[in-house]
Amino acid sequence: MTESTITSKGQTTVPADVRALINAGPGTRLVWSVAPDGTILVRAKTRSILDLAGRIDVPKGRRVSVGDMNPWR
């Protein structure tokens, strides 16, 4: 188990082995989520939603209306 300490300024250092596992470097943003039971999940935000552009092939000539996308029809 890897540990770090929170400073009086509320800062901490992500341990080197954890940084290596998530390919985190200077400027990597961390997203913190706290579950109702107190569990904390920290994820490295290494990609933008824009990185997904063009990953899915759209069938030619097939379009779906916004109304058809509504799951509460």
JSON list of C-alpha atoms in Angstrom, two decimals:
[
{"chain": "A", "resi": 1, "resn": "MET", "atom": "CA", "xyz": [0.00, 0.00, 0.00]},
{"chain": "A", "resi": 2, "resn": "THR", "atom": "CA", "xyz": [1.32, 3.42, -0.95]},
{"chain": "A", "resi": 3, "resn": "GLU", "atom": "CA", "xyz": [0.79, 6.44, 1.28]},
{"chain": "A", "resi": 4, "resn": "SER", "atom": "CA", "xyz": [1.18, 10.19, 1.09]},
{"chain": "A", "resi": 5, "resn": "THR", "atom": "CA", "xyz": [0.66, 12.96, 3.63]},
{"chain": "A", "resi": 6, "resn": "ILE", "atom": "CA", "xyz": [-1.46, 16.09, 3.33]},
{"chain": "A", "resi": 7, "resn": "THR", "atom": "CA", "xyz": [0.45, 19.27, 4.15]},
{"chain": "A", "resi": 8, "resn": "SER", "atom": "CA", "xyz": [-0.88, 22.21, 6.18]},
{"chain": "A", "resi": 9, "resn": "LYS", "atom": "CA", "xyz": [-1.73, 23.86, 2.82]},
{"chain": "A", "resi": 10, "resn": "GLY", "atom": "CA", "xyz": [-3.89, 20.88, 1.82]},
{"chain": "A", "resi": 11, "resn": "GLN", "atom": "CA", "xyz": [-1.36, 19.58, -0.72]},
{"chain": "A", "resi": 12, "resn": "THR", "atom": "CA", "xyz": [-0.04, 16.08, -1.22]},
{"chain": "A", "resi": 13, "resn": "THR", "atom": "CA", "xyz": [2.40, 14.33, -3.54]},
{"chain": "A", "resi": 14, "resn": "VAL", "atom": "CA", "xyz": [1.18, 11.47, -5.68]},
{"chain": "A", "resi": 15, "resn": "PRO", "atom": "CA", "xyz": [3.70, 8.68, -5.05]},
{"chain": "A", "resi": 16, "resn": "ALA", "atom": "CA", "xyz": [6.09, 7.91, -7.93]},
{"chain": "A", "resi": 17, "resn": "ASP", "atom": "CA", "xyz": [4.85, 4.32, -8.39]},
{"chain": "A", "resi": 18, "resn": "VAL", "atom": "CA", "xyz": [1.24, 5.55, -8.74]},
{"chain": "A", "resi": 19, "resn": "ARG", "atom": "CA", "xyz": [2.28, 8.30, -11.19]},
{"chain": "A", "resi": 20, "resn": "ALA", "atom": "CA", "xyz": [4.09, 5.68, -13.28]},
{"chain": "A", "resi": 21, "resn": "LEU", "atom": "CA", "xyz": [1.04, 3.37, -13.35]},
{"chain": "A", "resi": 22, "resn": "ILE", "atom": "CA", "xyz": [-1.27, 6.10, -14.66]},
{"chain": "A", "resi": 23, "resn": "ASN", "atom": "CA", "xyz": [1.31, 7.84, -16.87]},
{"chain": "A", "resi": 24, "resn": "ALA", "atom": "CA", "xyz": [0.84, 11.07, -14.94]},
{"chain": "A", "resi": 25, "resn": "GLY", "atom": "CA", "xyz": [3.25, 13.90, -15.40]},
{"chain": "A", "resi": 26, "resn": "PRO", "atom": "CA", "xyz": [3.36, 17.63, -14.72]},
{"chain": "A", "resi": 27, "resn": "GLY", "atom": "CA", "xyz": [0.00, 19.19, -15.55]},
{"chain": "A", "resi": 28, "resn": "THR", "atom": "CA", "xyz": [-2.03, 15.97, -15.25]},
{"chain": "A", "resi": 29, "resn": "ARG", "atom": "CA", "xyz": [-5.43, 16.80, -13.79]},
{"chain": "A", "resi": 30, "resn": "LEU", "atom": "CA", "xyz": [-6.90, 14.59, -11.07]},
{"chain": "A", "resi": 31, "resn": "VAL", "atom": "CA", "xyz": [-10.65, 14.13, -10.68]},
{"chain": "A", "resi": 32, "resn": "TRP", "atom": "CA", "xyz": [-11.79, 13.37, -7.11]},
{"chain": "A", "resi": 33, "resn": "SER", "atom": "CA", "xyz": [-15.11, 11.66, -6.36]},
{"chain": "A", "resi": 34, "resn": "VAL", "atom": "CA", "xyz": [-16.46, 10.92, -2.89]},
{"chain": "A", "resi": 35, "resn": "ALA", "atom": "CA", "xyz": [-19.08, 8.17, -2.55]},
{"chain": "A", "resi": 36, "resn": "PRO", "atom": "CA", "xyz": [-21.83, 8.38, 0.09]},
{"chain": "A", "resi": 37, "resn": "ASP", "atom": "CA", "xyz": [-20.02, 5.74, 2.16]},
{"chain": "A", "resi": 38, "resn": "GLY", "atom": "CA", "xyz": [-16.86, 7.89, 2.28]},
{"chain": "A", "resi": 39, "resn": "THR", "atom": "CA", "xyz": [-14.92, 5.95, -0.35]},
{"chain": "A", "resi": 40, "resn": "ILE", "atom": "CA", "xyz": [-12.72, 8.27, -2.40]},
{"chain": "A", "resi": 41, "resn": "LEU", "atom": "CA", "xyz": [-11.96, 7.61, -6.05]},
{"chain": "A", "resi": 42, "resn": "VAL", "atom": "CA", "xyz": [-9.21, 9.59, -7.76]},
{"chain": "A", "resi": 43, "resn": "ARG", "atom": "CA", "xyz": [-8.85, 9.37, -11.53]},
{"chain": "A", "resi": 44, "resn": "ALA", "atom": "CA", "xyz": [-6.30, 10.96, -13.82]},
{"chain": "A", "resi": 45, "resn": "LYS", "atom": "CA", "xyz": [-7.96, 13.07, -16.48]},
{"chain": "A", "resi": 46, "resn": "THR", "atom": "CA", "xyz": [-5.57, 12.32, -19.31]},
{"chain": "A", "resi": 47, "resn": "ARG", "atom": "CA", "xyz": [-7.95, 12.60, -22.25]},
{"chain": "A", "resi": 48, "resn": "SER", "atom": "CA", "xyz": [-10.51, 15.02, -23.56]},
{"chain": "A", "resi": 49, "resn": "ILE", "atom": "CA", "xyz": [-13.88, 14.02, -24.99]},
{"chain": "A", "resi": 50, "resn": "LEU", "atom": "CA", "xyz": [-12.55, 15.48, -28.23]},
{"chain": "A", "resi": 51, "resn": "ASP", "atom": "CA", "xyz": [-10.02, 12.61, -28.37]},
{"chain": "A", "resi": 52, "resn": "LEU", "atom": "CA", "xyz": [-12.95, 10.31, -29.18]},
{"chain": "A", "resi": 53, "resn": "ALA", "atom": "CA", "xyz": [-13.90, 12.21, -32.34]},
{"chain": "A", "resi": 54, "resn": "GLY", "atom": "CA", "xyz": [-13.91, 9.95, -35.38]},
{"chain": "A", "resi": 55, "resn": "ARG", "atom": "CA", "xyz": [-13.63, 6.69, -33.42]},
{"chain": "A", "resi": 56, "resn": "ILE", "atom": "CA", "xyz": [-17.06, 5.42, -34.49]},
{"chain": "A", "resi": 57, "resn": "ASP", "atom": "CA", "xyz": [-17.98, 4.78, -38.10]},
{"chain": "A", "resi": 58, "resn": "VAL", "atom": "CA", "xyz": [-21.42, 6.20, -38.88]},
{"chain": "A", "resi": 59, "resn": "PRO", "atom": "CA", "xyz": [-23.39, 4.22, -41.48]},
{"chain": "A", "resi": 60, "resn": "LYS", "atom": "CA", "xyz": [-23.98, 6.33, -44.58]},
{"chain": "A", "resi": 61, "resn": "GLY", "atom": "CA", "xyz": [-27.54, 7.53, -45.13]},
{"chain": "A", "resi": 62, "resn": "ARG", "atom": "CA", "xyz": [-28.79, 6.43, -41.70]},
{"chain": "A", "resi": 63, "resn": "ARG", "atom": "CA", "xyz": [-29.84, 9.29, -39.46]},
{"chain": "A", "resi": 64, "resn": "VAL", "atom": "CA", "xyz": [-31.57, 9.27, -36.09]},
{"chain": "A", "resi": 65, "resn": "SER", "atom": "CA", "xyz": [-33.72, 12.15, -34.90]},
{"chain": "A", "resi": 66, "resn": "VAL", "atom": "CA", "xyz": [-33.30, 13.66, -31.45]},
{"chain": "A", "resi": 67, "resn": "GLY", "atom": "CA", "xyz": [-36.77, 12.40, -30.58]},
{"chain": "A", "resi": 68, "resn": "ASP", "atom": "CA", "xyz": [-35.75, 8.81, -31.38]},
{"chain": "A", "resi": 69, "resn": "MET", "atom": "CA", "xyz": [-32.74, 9.19, -29.07]},
{"chain": "A", "resi": 70, "resn": "ASN", "atom": "CA", "xyz": [-34.95, 10.06, -26.10]},
{"chain": "A", "resi": 71, "resn": "PRO", "atom": "CA", "xyz": [-34.94, 7.02, -23.77]},
{"chain": "A", "resi": 72, "resn": "TRP", "atom": "CA", "xyz": [-38.24, 8.08, -22.12]},
{"chain": "A", "resi": 73, "resn": "ARG", "atom": "CA", "xyz": [-40.49, 7.77, -25.19]}
]
